[in-house]
C-alpha cells in the first residue's frame, strides 16, 4: 500500500517536471541641445536622508546606500529616470560615478569598495532634463563580518538537530533503541542468498556521482556490508563505477570486507572496475554487463539521473531481484516502478546504520527521527496558526505565524 | 594510523565547512569552493588510475580470450582512437596551434558522428522503458494502483485540448472538477505534500549521515570497523 501511494505521488512529481513580447523601446525624451546647468538642477529635486553603511553579513568589499526618493519621483509621468551613485575618498574631492539604479529605488550597493577605506557618497536623481543636486552620505568603510546573521535560524535548527542526534548516540550506548524494519534492507540477505543458490553474480551500481556526494558515500558504505555477505557465501560481486575515486574507495571497502569475512583470497581488484565518466556510455556498459552476465541480484544505491530507469528496466528484463535507493526525488518513481525494493531518500542514509546494527549508528537514526518530530510539530503549528490568523484576522496570531515562517525560511 | 589520519581530515574539513556556512570572514570565506577545487585536482590524478584500470581489465580479457573478448577490442580501439585524435590533433585546420575540438578535426568528427548519436540512442531508450514501467505501475490491480492510474490520467490529459473540452461545460459550483483545475490541485496539494515530506526526510538523513562521518561514527567508507 505504501509503495503504491509513494509511487503515485512520485510519478505525479515527475509529470509536473515534464510539463515577452518585445515591445517598442521606451521613447526617450529629446535632450535639450544645450542644457542649462542651473535650470537643470532645479528641474528635479534631490533625494533626502541619504546614508551609507557597511553591508551587513558579507565578506566585505561592499557598502550599501539608502535614501528617500526625490519628491519628483513616483508621481505619474515622473521625470526621475534613476539614481546615480558617486563616490570619493574625501568630502571635498572629485566624485566619480560607481553604480546606479532605476527610478523609485531607495537602496543600492556599491560592490567595488575596498575594505578599510572610508568613502564619501553622493546620491543624485537623474532626469532627462538633467540631474538633481547631490544628497551626501558617508563616510562609510567596508569590512568583513564575523557572523552571517541571515543564517542564524539555520544555525539554531542545526544545533537542535545535532544536539538531538548526539543525545541519542549517547543514549544508544546504555539502552536498546527500536528501529523499524526497512524491507529493502531486509532484502539484501535474500538477494545475496538467491544469487548464491543460482550460482550467478551480484551487480552493485553506486550511482554516477563522485565521492563528494553524500549519496555515493552512503552507497559505498552499503557496498561494504554486501561485500561481507558475498565473501561469506562465495558469491561473485561486480561493481562497475563511473568515477575513478569511487573505484579506489570501492576497492578499499570491498577488500576490507573480504578480509573481515576471512576470505581475502576471493578478492581481486577487477571486481570494482572503472567504466567511463560519461553518463550514457556508463549505462550502455552496465546494461551490456547485465545482459551478458545475467546477475541474479542488482543493487542501485547512490545518486542517479536519467539512467535510473534504463538500468532498472534492463535489470527487470533479465529477471534479477533488484534493490534500489536514492535521494534524487525525480528518479525515485522510476525505481519504485521497476525494482523489487526501493530505499526512499532517508532510508538510503539509514542503510549503513541499519545493516551494521552498530548501537551508535542506530542512535543517530533516532536523532534523525527527533528532527522529523520537530518538523512535524512546526508544520502543524504553522498550519494551525496561519488558519486561525486568517479566520480571526488577529494581528498577534498573524505576526506569530510570520515569525515561525521566517524561522524556517532557510537562507543558503 | 591508516584510519586515524583520514578520520582527522574528515573531521577538520567537515567542521571548517560548517563554520564557513555561518562565518563570511577570512579564512572561512570561499572555503567550500576551494575544497571543491582541491577535490577536482585529486580527481584528475585519479582519472589516470581509472583509465589504467580500464585498459588493464580489457587487455587481460583480450589476452586470455575470455568470454565476449571481442567487445573489449572495440573498447580498447575506441579508447586509443579518440585519445590519439585529441592528443595528436589530427585534422585540426590550424595544426598544433589549433584546438583539438576545432571544426574539421578528427576528434570533432568522432564526437559528432559517433559519440553523440550513441548517446542519443541510449537516452531515447528511456521512451520505451517509461512505457513498459508505466504499464506495470498503472495496472489497476489494487486500490492504490487504481488511484495512481486515475491521477496519472488527469495529469496526462491536462495539456491536451481533450482535457479542456471534456469538462469545460461543468457548471460553476463543479468547476473544481474541470480537468485543468483538478490537475493543478493534484500537483499542488497531494503531490507537493508528498514531495516535501520526502525532501524533509532526505535533508535530515543528510544531516545525520554528515554528522556520523564528521564524528567518525560512520567508518564503512574506510572499509568497515564502524565502532
Coordinates of C-alpha atoms in Angstrom, one line a residue:
Chain A
X1 CA 0.0 0.0 0.0
X2 CA 2.8 2.3 1.0
X3 CA 4.7 1.5 -2.2
X4 CA 1.6 2.3 -4.3
X5 CA 0.9 5.6 -2.6
X6 CA 4.6 6.7 -2.8
X7 CA 4.7 5.7 -6.4
X8 CA 1.6 7.8 -7.1
X9 CA 3.0 10.8 -5.5
X10 CA 6.4 10.5 -7.1
X11 CA 5.1 9.8 -10.6
X12 CA 3.0 12.9 -10.4
X13 CA 6.0 14.8 -9.4
X14 CA 7.8 13.7 -12.5
X15 CA 4.9 14.6 -14.6
X16 CA 5.0 18.1 -13.1
X17 CA 8.6 18.4 -14.1
X18 CA 7.9 17.5 -17.7
X19 CA 5.0 19.9 -18.4
X20 CA 7.7 38.6 -23.9
X21 CA 6.8 40.1 -26.2
X22 CA 9.4 42.5 -27.3
X23 CA 7.9 45.9 -27.1
X24 CA 8.9 49.1 -28.7
X25 CA 11.9 50.7 -26.9
X26 CA 10.7 53.3 -24.5
X27 CA 10.5 56.6 -26.2
X28 CA 13.4 58.8 -25.0
X29 CA 12.7 62.4 -24.3
X30 CA 14.8 64.5 -26.6
X31 CA 17.6 66.1 -24.7
X32 CA 17.9 69.8 -25.0
X33 CA 20.6 70.7 -27.4
X34 CA 22.4 72.9 -24.9
X35 CA 21.4 72.1 -21.2
X36 CA 21.5 75.0 -18.8
X37 CA 23.1 73.6 -15.6
X38 CA 21.3 75.9 -13.2
X39 CA 17.9 75.3 -14.8
X40 CA 18.7 71.5 -14.9
X41 CA 19.5 71.2 -11.2
X42 CA 16.2 73.0 -10.4
X43 CA 14.3 70.6 -12.7
X44 CA 14.5 67.6 -10.3
X45 CA 14.6 67.8 -6.6
X46 CA 17.3 65.7 -4.8
X47 CA 16.7 62.5 -2.8
X48 CA 16.7 63.0 1.0
X49 CA 18.2 61.4 4.1
X50 CA 20.9 59.5 2.2
X51 CA 23.0 57.3 4.3
X52 CA 25.9 54.9 3.7
X53 CA 26.9 51.9 5.8
X54 CA 29.0 48.7 5.6
X55 CA 26.8 46.0 4.0
X56 CA 26.0 43.5 6.8
X57 CA 26.6 39.7 6.8
X58 CA 29.0 39.8 3.9
X59 CA 32.6 39.1 3.1
X60 CA 33.5 42.8 2.8
X61 CA 34.1 44.9 -0.3
X62 CA 30.6 46.3 -0.3
X63 CA 28.8 49.4 1.0
X64 CA 25.1 49.9 1.0
X65 CA 23.4 53.2 0.4
X66 CA 19.9 54.1 1.3
X67 CA 17.9 57.2 0.6
X68 CA 14.4 58.6 0.4
X69 CA 13.3 59.1 -3.1
X70 CA 13.2 62.5 -4.7
X71 CA 9.8 64.3 -4.2
X72 CA 9.6 64.3 -8.0
X73 CA 10.0 60.5 -8.2
X74 CA 7.0 58.2 -8.1
X75 CA 4.4 60.6 -9.4
X76 CA 2.6 59.8 -12.7
X77 CA 4.9 60.7 -15.6
X78 CA 7.7 61.0 -13.1
X79 CA 10.7 62.8 -14.6
X80 CA 13.1 60.8 -12.5
X81 CA 14.7 58.0 -14.6
X82 CA 17.1 56.7 -12.0
X83 CA 19.7 57.5 -9.3
X84 CA 23.4 57.8 -9.8
X85 CA 25.8 56.9 -7.0
X86 CA 29.0 58.9 -6.9
X87 CA 32.0 58.2 -4.7
X88 CA 35.1 59.9 -3.4
X89 CA 37.7 59.3 -0.7
X90 CA 37.4 62.8 0.7
X91 CA 34.3 65.0 1.2
X92 CA 35.8 67.8 -1.0
X93 CA 37.4 65.5 -3.6
X94 CA 36.2 64.8 -7.0
X95 CA 33.2 62.4 -7.0
X96 CA 33.0 59.7 -9.7
X97 CA 30.1 57.5 -10.6
X98 CA 30.5 54.0 -9.3
X99 CA 27.0 52.5 -9.7
X100 CA 23.4 53.5 -10.2
X101 CA 19.8 52.2 -10.1
X102 CA 16.4 52.8 -11.5
X103 CA 13.8 55.4 -10.5
X104 CA 11.7 54.5 -7.5
X105 CA 14.6 52.6 -5.9
X106 CA 15.7 53.5 -2.4
X107 CA 18.7 51.2 -1.9
X108 CA 21.8 50.4 -3.9
X109 CA 25.0 48.6 -3.2
X110 CA 28.5 49.6 -4.2
X111 CA 30.4 46.4 -4.6
X112 CA 33.6 48.0 -5.8
X113 CA 34.7 49.3 -2.3
X114 CA 38.0 48.3 -0.8
X115 CA 37.9 47.1 2.8
X116 CA 39.1 49.7 5.5
X117 CA 38.9 52.8 3.2
X118 CA 36.4 55.5 4.2
X119 CA 34.3 56.6 1.3
X120 CA 32.0 59.6 0.9
X121 CA 29.0 59.2 -1.4
X122 CA 26.6 61.4 -3.3
X123 CA 23.2 60.2 -4.5
X124 CA 21.9 62.1 -7.5
X125 CA 18.4 61.8 -9.0
X126 CA 18.6 61.6 -12.8
X127 CA 16.1 63.1 -15.2
X128 CA 16.0 63.5 -19.0
X129 CA 16.4 67.3 -18.5
X130 CA 19.3 66.9 -16.1
X131 CA 20.3 65.7 -12.7
X132 CA 19.4 66.9 -9.2
X133 CA 21.6 68.4 -6.6
X134 CA 23.5 65.6 -4.7
X135 CA 22.4 64.2 -1.4
X136 CA 25.6 63.5 0.6
X137 CA 26.2 60.3 2.5
X138 CA 29.0 58.7 4.5
X139 CA 31.7 58.3 5.4
X140 CA 31.5 54.5 5.4
X141 CA 34.1 51.8 5.2
X142 CA 33.6 48.2 4.1
X143 CA 34.7 45.3 6.3
X144 CA 34.3 41.5 6.6
X145 CA 31.8 40.3 9.1
X146 CA 32.3 37.5 11.5
X147 CA 28.7 36.3 11.6
X148 CA 26.1 36.0 8.9
X149 CA 23.0 36.9 10.9
X150 CA 20.7 36.0 8.0
X151 CA 21.6 32.3 8.6
X152 CA 21.2 32.4 12.4
X153 CA 17.9 30.5 12.1
X154 CA 19.7 27.8 10.2
X155 CA 22.3 27.7 12.9
X156 CA 19.6 27.3 15.6
X157 CA 17.9 24.5 13.7
X158 CA 21.2 22.8 13.0
X159 CA 22.2 23.0 16.7
X160 CA 18.9 21.5 17.8
X161 CA 19.3 18.6 15.3
X162 CA 22.9 18.0 16.1
X163 CA 22.1 18.0 19.8
X164 CA 19.2 15.5 19.3
X165 CA 21.5 13.2 17.2
X166 CA 24.3 13.3 19.7
X167 CA 21.9 12.8 22.7
X168 CA 20.5 9.6 21.0
X169 CA 24.0 8.4 20.1
X170 CA 24.9 8.8 23.8
X171 CA 21.7 7.1 24.9
X172 CA 22.2 4.2 22.5
X173 CA 25.2 3.1 24.5
X174 CA 23.1 2.5 27.6
X175 CA 19.8 1.2 26.1
X176 CA 18.3 -0.7 23.2
X177 CA 16.6 1.5 20.6
X178 CA 13.8 0.4 18.4
X179 CA 14.3 0.8 14.7
X180 CA 11.5 -0.1 12.4
X181 CA 12.1 -2.8 9.7
X182 CA 13.2 -1.5 6.3
X183 CA 12.0 -4.0 3.7
X184 CA 14.6 -3.0 1.2
X185 CA 17.4 -3.7 3.6
X186 CA 15.9 -6.9 4.8
X187 CA 16.0 -8.0 1.2
X188 CA 19.8 -7.7 1.0
X189 CA 20.3 -11.1 2.5
X190 CA 17.6 -12.5 0.4
X191 CA 19.2 -11.2 -2.8
X192 CA 22.6 -12.4 -1.9
X193 CA 21.2 -15.8 -0.9
X194 CA 19.3 -16.1 -4.2
X195 CA 22.4 -15.2 -6.2
X196 CA 24.3 -17.9 -4.3
X197 CA 21.7 -20.5 -4.9
X198 CA 21.5 -19.7 -8.6
X199 CA 25.3 -19.6 -9.0
X200 CA 25.2 -16.2 -10.5
X201 CA 26.8 -12.9 -9.7
X202 CA 25.7 -9.8 -7.9
X203 CA 25.8 -6.4 -9.6
X204 CA 26.3 -3.3 -7.5
X205 CA 26.0 0.2 -9.0
X206 CA 27.0 3.1 -6.7
X207 CA 25.4 5.8 -8.8
X208 CA 27.1 8.1 -11.2
X209 CA 28.3 10.8 -8.9
X210 CA 31.7 11.2 -7.2
X211 CA 32.7 10.6 -3.6
X212 CA 31.9 14.3 -2.8
X213 CA 28.2 13.4 -3.0
X214 CA 26.9 12.1 0.3
X215 CA 24.6 9.6 -1.6
X216 CA 27.7 7.9 -3.1
X217 CA 29.2 7.7 0.4
X218 CA 26.0 6.1 1.6
X219 CA 26.0 3.7 -1.3
X220 CA 29.7 2.7 -0.8
X221 CA 29.0 2.1 2.9
X222 CA 26.3 -0.4 1.9
X223 CA 28.6 -1.9 -0.6
X224 CA 30.9 -2.9 2.4
X225 CA 28.1 -4.8 4.0
X226 CA 27.0 -6.5 0.8
X227 CA 30.6 -7.5 0.1
X228 CA 30.9 -9.1 3.5
X229 CA 28.0 -11.4 2.6
X230 CA 29.2 -12.2 -0.9
X231 CA 32.6 -13.1 0.7
X232 CA 30.9 -15.4 3.2
X233 CA 28.7 -17.1 0.6
X234 CA 31.5 -17.1 -2.1
X235 CA 29.3 -15.2 -4.5
X236 CA 30.7 -13.2 -7.4
X237 CA 30.5 -9.4 -6.9
X238 CA 30.7 -7.0 -9.8
X239 CA 30.9 -3.2 -9.2
X240 CA 31.2 -1.1 -12.3
X241 CA 31.8 2.5 -11.4
X242 CA 31.8 5.8 -13.3
X243 CA 34.3 7.7 -11.2
X244 CA 38.0 6.9 -10.6
X245 CA 37.9 7.9 -6.9
X246 CA 34.8 5.8 -6.3
X247 CA 36.8 2.9 -7.8
X248 CA 39.7 3.5 -5.4
X249 CA 37.4 3.8 -2.4
X250 CA 35.2 0.9 -3.5
X251 CA 38.3 -1.3 -3.8
X252 CA 39.4 -0.4 -0.3
X253 CA 35.9 -1.1 1.1
X254 CA 35.5 -4.4 -0.6
X255 CA 39.0 -5.6 0.2
X256 CA 38.4 -4.8 3.9
X257 CA 35.0 -6.6 3.8
X258 CA 36.6 -9.7 2.3
X259 CA 39.3 -9.5 4.9
X260 CA 36.8 -9.2 7.8
X261 CA 34.8 -12.1 6.4
X262 CA 38.0 -14.2 6.5
X263 CA 38.1 -14.6 2.7
X264 CA 40.8 -12.3 1.3
X265 CA 41.7 -15.0 -1.2
X266 CA 38.4 -14.3 -3.0
X267 CA 39.0 -10.6 -3.5
X268 CA 40.5 -9.2 -6.7
X269 CA 40.8 -5.6 -7.8
X270 CA 38.9 -6.3 -11.1
X271 CA 35.7 -6.8 -9.1
X272 CA 35.5 -3.0 -9.0
X273 CA 36.1 -1.7 -12.4
X274 CA 36.1 1.8 -13.9
X275 CA 34.0 2.2 -17.0
X276 CA 33.7 5.8 -18.0
X277 CA 32.7 9.2 -16.6
X278 CA 30.2 9.6 -19.4
X279 CA 26.6 9.1 -18.2
X280 CA 25.2 7.1 -21.2
X281 CA 28.5 5.4 -22.0
X282 CA 28.4 4.1 -18.5
X283 CA 24.8 3.0 -18.8
X284 CA 25.5 1.2 -22.1
X285 CA 28.4 -0.7 -20.5
X286 CA 26.4 -1.7 -17.4
X287 CA 23.4 -2.7 -19.5
X288 CA 25.8 -4.9 -21.5
X289 CA 27.2 -6.5 -18.4
X290 CA 23.7 -7.2 -17.2
X291 CA 22.5 -8.8 -20.5
X292 CA 25.7 -10.9 -20.9
X293 CA 26.3 -12.0 -17.3
X294 CA 22.7 -12.0 -16.1
X295 CA 23.4 -11.3 -12.5
X296 CA 20.8 -12.7 -10.0
X297 CA 20.7 -9.5 -8.0
X298 CA 21.2 -5.9 -8.9
X299 CA 21.8 -3.1 -6.3
X300 CA 21.5 0.5 -7.4
X301 CA 22.4 2.6 -4.4
X302 CA 23.6 6.2 -4.8
X303 CA 22.9 9.3 -6.9
X304 CA 21.2 8.7 -10.2
X305 CA 19.8 10.7 -13.1
X306 CA 18.1 9.7 -16.3
X307 CA 20.0 6.4 -16.4
X308 CA 18.0 5.1 -13.4
X309 CA 15.1 3.7 -15.5
X310 CA 17.3 2.3 -18.2
X311 CA 19.3 0.3 -15.6
X312 CA 16.3 -0.8 -13.6
X313 CA 14.3 -1.9 -16.7
X314 CA 17.2 -3.8 -18.1
X315 CA 17.6 -5.5 -14.7
X316 CA 13.9 -6.3 -14.7
X317 CA 14.1 -7.8 -18.2
X318 CA 16.8 -10.3 -17.0
X319 CA 14.7 -11.3 -14.0
X320 CA 17.1 -10.1 -11.4
X321 CA 16.0 -9.2 -7.9
X322 CA 16.5 -5.5 -7.7
X323 CA 17.1 -3.2 -4.7
X324 CA 17.5 0.5 -5.4
X325 CA 18.0 3.5 -3.2
X326 CA 18.5 7.2 -4.0
X327 CA 17.8 10.6 -2.6
X328 CA 17.0 12.1 -6.1
X329 CA 13.3 12.7 -5.8
X330 CA 12.8 12.8 -9.6
X331 CA 14.3 9.3 -10.0
X332 CA 12.5 7.6 -7.1
X333 CA 9.3 6.8 -9.1
X334 CA 11.3 5.0 -11.8
X335 CA 13.0 2.8 -9.2
X336 CA 9.7 2.2 -7.4
X337 CA 8.1 1.2 -10.6
X338 CA 10.9 -1.1 -11.9
X339 CA 12.6 -2.5 -8.8
X340 CA 11.5 -5.0 -6.2
X341 CA 12.6 -2.8 -3.2
X342 CA 13.4 0.9 -3.1
X343 CA 15.0 2.8 -0.3
X344 CA 13.4 6.2 -0.4
X345 CA 15.6 9.2 0.4
X346 CA 16.4 8.9 4.1
X347 CA 16.3 5.1 4.0
X348 CA 19.4 5.2 1.9
X349 CA 21.2 7.2 4.5
X350 CA 19.9 4.9 7.3
X351 CA 21.0 1.7 5.4
X352 CA 24.6 1.6 6.7
X353 CA 23.5 2.0 10.3
X354 CA 20.7 -0.5 9.9
X355 CA 22.9 -3.2 8.3
X356 CA 25.8 -2.7 10.7
X357 CA 23.5 -2.8 13.8
X358 CA 26.1 -0.6 15.5
X359 CA 24.5 1.0 18.5
X360 CA 25.9 4.5 18.0
X361 CA 24.9 4.5 14.3
X362 CA 21.4 3.4 15.3
X363 CA 21.3 6.1 17.8
X364 CA 21.9 8.7 15.1
X365 CA 18.9 7.3 13.3
X366 CA 16.8 8.0 16.4
X367 CA 18.2 11.5 16.5
X368 CA 17.1 11.9 12.9
X369 CA 13.6 10.9 14.0
X370 CA 13.6 13.6 16.6
X371 CA 14.3 16.1 13.8
X372 CA 11.3 14.8 12.0
X373 CA 9.2 15.2 15.1
X374 CA 10.3 18.8 15.4
X375 CA 9.5 19.4 11.7
X376 CA 6.0 17.8 12.1
X377 CA 5.2 20.0 15.2
X378 CA 6.4 23.1 13.4
X379 CA 4.3 22.3 10.3
X380 CA 1.2 21.6 12.4
X381 CA 1.8 24.7 14.5
X382 CA 2.3 26.8 11.3
X383 CA -0.8 25.5 9.6
X384 CA -2.9 26.0 12.7
X385 CA -1.6 29.5 13.4
X386 CA -2.0 30.5 9.7
X387 CA -5.5 29.2 9.5
X388 CA -6.6 30.8 12.8
X389 CA -5.0 34.1 11.9
X390 CA -6.8 34.2 8.6
X391 CA -10.1 33.3 10.1
X392 CA -10.0 35.6 13.1
X393 CA -7.9 38.4 11.5
X394 CA -5.9 38.6 14.7
X395 CA -2.7 40.6 14.2
X396 CA -0.9 38.8 17.1
X397 CA -1.5 35.4 15.6
X398 CA -0.5 36.6 12.2
X399 CA 2.8 38.0 13.5
X400 CA 3.5 34.8 15.4
X401 CA 2.8 32.8 12.2
X402 CA 5.1 35.1 10.2
X403 CA 7.8 34.7 12.8
X404 CA 7.5 30.9 12.6
X405 CA 7.7 31.1 8.8
X406 CA 10.7 33.3 8.9
X407 CA 12.4 30.9 11.4
X408 CA 12.0 28.0 8.9
X409 CA 12.8 30.1 5.7
X410 CA 16.4 28.9 5.2
X411 CA 18.8 31.2 3.5
X412 CA 21.6 29.2 1.9
Chain B
X1 CA 47.2 5.4 11.7
X2 CA 45.7 4.3 8.4
X3 CA 42.3 5.1 9.9
X4 CA 43.2 8.0 12.2
X5 CA 44.5 10.4 9.6
X6 CA 41.5 10.1 7.2
X7 CA 39.2 10.5 10.2
X8 CA 41.0 13.5 11.3
X9 CA 41.0 15.1 7.9
X10 CA 37.2 14.3 7.6
X11 CA 36.6 15.9 11.0
X12 CA 38.6 19.1 10.3
X13 CA 37.2 19.6 6.8
X14 CA 33.7 18.9 8.0
X15 CA 33.9 21.3 10.9
X16 CA 35.6 24.0 8.8
X17 CA 32.8 23.8 6.1
X18 CA 30.1 24.1 8.8
X19 CA 31.8 27.2 10.3
X20 CA 32.2 28.6 6.7
X21 CA 28.4 28.4 6.3
X22 CA 27.9 31.0 9.1
X23 CA 31.2 33.0 9.1
X24 CA 31.8 35.1 6.0
X25 CA 35.1 36.4 7.3
X26 CA 38.5 35.1 6.0
X27 CA 39.8 32.4 6.2
X28 CA 36.4 30.7 6.1
X29 CA 35.0 32.7 3.1
X30 CA 35.0 30.7 -0.1
X31 CA 36.3 27.6 1.7
X32 CA 33.7 25.3 0.1
X33 CA 34.7 26.3 -3.5
X34 CA 38.4 26.0 -2.5
X35 CA 37.9 22.5 -1.2
X36 CA 36.0 21.6 -4.4
X37 CA 39.0 22.7 -6.4
X38 CA 41.3 20.5 -4.3
X39 CA 38.9 17.7 -4.9
X40 CA 39.0 18.3 -8.7
X41 CA 42.8 18.3 -8.7
X42 CA 42.8 14.9 -6.9
X43 CA 40.1 13.6 -9.2
X44 CA 42.3 14.4 -12.3
X45 CA 45.1 12.2 -10.9
X46 CA 42.6 9.5 -10.0
X47 CA 41.4 9.6 -13.6
X48 CA 44.8 8.1 -14.6
X49 CA 44.0 5.2 -12.3
X50 CA 40.6 4.8 -13.9
X51 CA 42.0 4.8 -17.4
X52 CA 44.7 2.4 -16.4
X53 CA 42.2 0.1 -14.8
X54 CA 40.0 0.2 -17.9
X55 CA 42.9 -0.8 -20.1
X56 CA 44.2 -3.5 -17.7
X57 CA 40.8 -5.2 -17.5
X58 CA 40.2 -5.2 -21.2
X59 CA 43.8 -6.2 -22.2
X60 CA 43.5 -9.1 -19.8
X61 CA 40.2 -10.1 -21.4
X62 CA 41.7 -10.0 -24.9
X63 CA 44.9 -11.7 -23.9
X64 CA 43.1 -14.6 -22.2
X65 CA 40.4 -14.7 -24.9
X66 CA 37.8 -14.6 -22.2
X67 CA 34.1 -14.7 -23.0
X68 CA 33.0 -11.7 -25.1
X69 CA 36.6 -10.5 -25.6
X70 CA 35.7 -9.0 -29.0
X71 CA 33.8 -6.3 -27.2
X72 CA 37.0 -5.4 -25.4
X73 CA 38.8 -5.0 -28.7
X74 CA 36.2 -2.4 -29.7
X75 CA 36.6 -0.6 -26.3
X76 CA 40.3 -0.5 -26.4
X77 CA 40.4 0.6 -30.1
X78 CA 37.9 3.3 -29.4
X79 CA 39.9 4.5 -26.4
X80 CA 43.1 4.8 -28.3
X81 CA 41.4 6.2 -31.4
X82 CA 39.8 9.1 -29.5
X83 CA 42.8 9.7 -27.3
X84 CA 45.1 9.8 -30.4
X85 CA 42.8 12.0 -32.3
X86 CA 42.7 14.5 -29.5
X87 CA 46.4 14.4 -28.5
X88 CA 47.8 14.4 -32.0
X89 CA 45.2 17.0 -33.1
X90 CA 44.6 15.0 -36.3
X91 CA 42.8 17.1 -38.9
X92 CA 42.9 20.3 -36.9
X93 CA 42.9 23.0 -39.7
X94 CA 45.4 25.3 -37.7
X95 CA 47.7 22.4 -36.9
X96 CA 49.3 22.2 -33.5
X97 CA 48.2 25.8 -32.6
X98 CA 44.5 24.9 -33.1
X99 CA 42.1 23.4 -30.5
X100 CA 41.6 19.6 -30.7
X101 CA 37.8 20.2 -30.8
X102 CA 38.1 22.6 -33.8
X103 CA 35.7 22.1 -36.7
X104 CA 37.2 19.7 -39.2
X105 CA 39.3 17.8 -36.6
X106 CA 39.1 14.0 -36.4
X107 CA 38.2 14.4 -32.7
X108 CA 35.2 16.6 -33.5
X109 CA 34.2 14.3 -36.3
X110 CA 34.3 11.3 -34.0
X111 CA 32.3 13.2 -31.4
X112 CA 29.6 14.4 -33.8
X113 CA 29.3 11.2 -35.9
X114 CA 29.8 8.5 -33.2
X115 CA 29.6 9.7 -29.7
X116 CA 26.6 12.0 -29.9
X117 CA 24.4 9.6 -31.9
X118 CA 25.3 6.7 -29.5
X119 CA 24.5 8.9 -26.5
X120 CA 21.2 10.0 -28.1
X121 CA 20.4 6.3 -28.8
X122 CA 20.8 5.4 -25.1
X123 CA 18.8 8.3 -24.0
X124 CA 16.0 7.6 -26.4
X125 CA 15.7 4.1 -24.9
X126 CA 14.1 5.9 -22.0
X127 CA 10.9 6.4 -24.0
X128 CA 10.4 2.6 -24.4
X129 CA 11.4 1.9 -20.8
X130 CA 8.9 4.6 -19.5
X131 CA 6.2 2.9 -21.4
X132 CA 7.0 -0.6 -20.1
X133 CA 7.4 0.7 -16.5
X134 CA 4.2 2.7 -16.7
X135 CA 2.3 -0.3 -18.0
X136 CA 3.4 -2.3 -14.9
X137 CA 2.8 0.6 -12.5
X138 CA -0.6 1.6 -13.9
X139 CA -2.2 -1.9 -14.0
X140 CA -5.3 -1.3 -11.8
X141 CA -4.9 -4.5 -9.8
X142 CA -5.0 -2.9 -6.4
X143 CA -6.8 0.1 -4.9
X144 CA -3.5 2.1 -4.8
X145 CA -2.7 1.3 -8.4
X146 CA -6.2 2.4 -9.5
X147 CA -5.7 5.8 -7.7
X148 CA -2.4 6.1 -9.4
X149 CA -3.9 5.4 -12.8
X150 CA -6.7 7.9 -12.3
X151 CA -4.3 10.6 -11.1
X152 CA -1.9 9.9 -14.0
X153 CA -4.8 10.1 -16.4
X154 CA -5.9 13.5 -15.1
X155 CA -2.3 14.8 -15.3
X156 CA -1.7 13.5 -18.8
X157 CA -5.0 14.9 -20.1
X158 CA -4.3 18.4 -18.8
X159 CA -2.1 19.8 -21.6
X160 CA -4.3 18.3 -24.3
X161 CA -7.3 20.0 -26.0
X162 CA -9.4 17.0 -25.0
X163 CA -8.6 17.7 -21.3
X164 CA -10.2 21.1 -21.7
X165 CA -13.2 20.1 -23.8
X166 CA -14.2 17.1 -21.8
X167 CA -15.2 19.1 -18.7
X168 CA -15.3 22.8 -19.7
X169 CA -19.2 22.7 -19.7
X170 CA -19.3 21.9 -16.0
X171 CA -21.4 24.5 -14.0
X172 CA -19.6 27.0 -11.8
X173 CA -20.1 25.0 -8.5
X174 CA -18.5 22.0 -10.1
X175 CA -15.7 23.9 -11.8
X176 CA -13.2 22.3 -9.4
X177 CA -13.7 19.1 -11.3
X178 CA -12.7 20.7 -14.6
X179 CA -9.6 18.7 -15.6
X180 CA -7.1 21.6 -15.7
X181 CA -8.3 22.7 -12.2
X182 CA -8.2 19.1 -10.9
X183 CA -4.8 18.6 -12.4
X184 CA -3.5 21.7 -10.7
X185 CA -4.9 20.6 -7.4
X186 CA -3.3 17.1 -7.7
X187 CA 0.1 18.6 -8.4
X188 CA 0.0 21.4 -5.9
X189 CA -1.6 19.6 -2.9
X190 CA -1.1 15.8 -2.6
X191 CA 1.9 15.7 -4.9
X192 CA 3.6 18.7 -3.3
X193 CA 2.9 17.4 0.2
X194 CA 4.5 14.0 -0.7
X195 CA 7.5 15.7 -2.3
X196 CA 8.1 17.9 0.7
X197 CA 7.8 15.0 3.1
X198 CA 10.5 13.2 1.1
X199 CA 12.7 16.2 0.9
X200 CA 12.5 16.8 4.7
X201 CA 13.4 13.2 5.2
X202 CA 16.3 13.5 2.8
X203 CA 17.6 16.7 4.4
X204 CA 17.5 15.1 7.9
X205 CA 19.2 12.0 6.5
X206 CA 22.0 14.1 5.0
X207 CA 22.5 15.9 8.3
X208 CA 22.6 12.7 10.3
X209 CA 24.9 11.0 7.8
X210 CA 27.2 14.0 7.7
X211 CA 27.4 14.1 11.4
X212 CA 28.2 10.4 11.6
X213 CA 31.0 11.0 9.1
X214 CA 32.4 14.1 10.8
X215 CA 32.4 12.5 14.2
X216 CA 33.9 9.3 12.9
X217 CA 31.0 7.1 13.9
X218 CA 30.4 6.0 10.3
X219 CA 33.6 4.4 9.0
X220 CA 32.2 2.0 6.5
X221 CA 33.5 4.1 3.6
X222 CA 37.0 3.4 5.0
X223 CA 36.4 -0.3 4.8
X224 CA 34.4 -1.2 7.9
X225 CA 35.0 -1.1 11.6
X226 CA 32.2 1.3 12.3
X227 CA 32.6 1.4 16.1

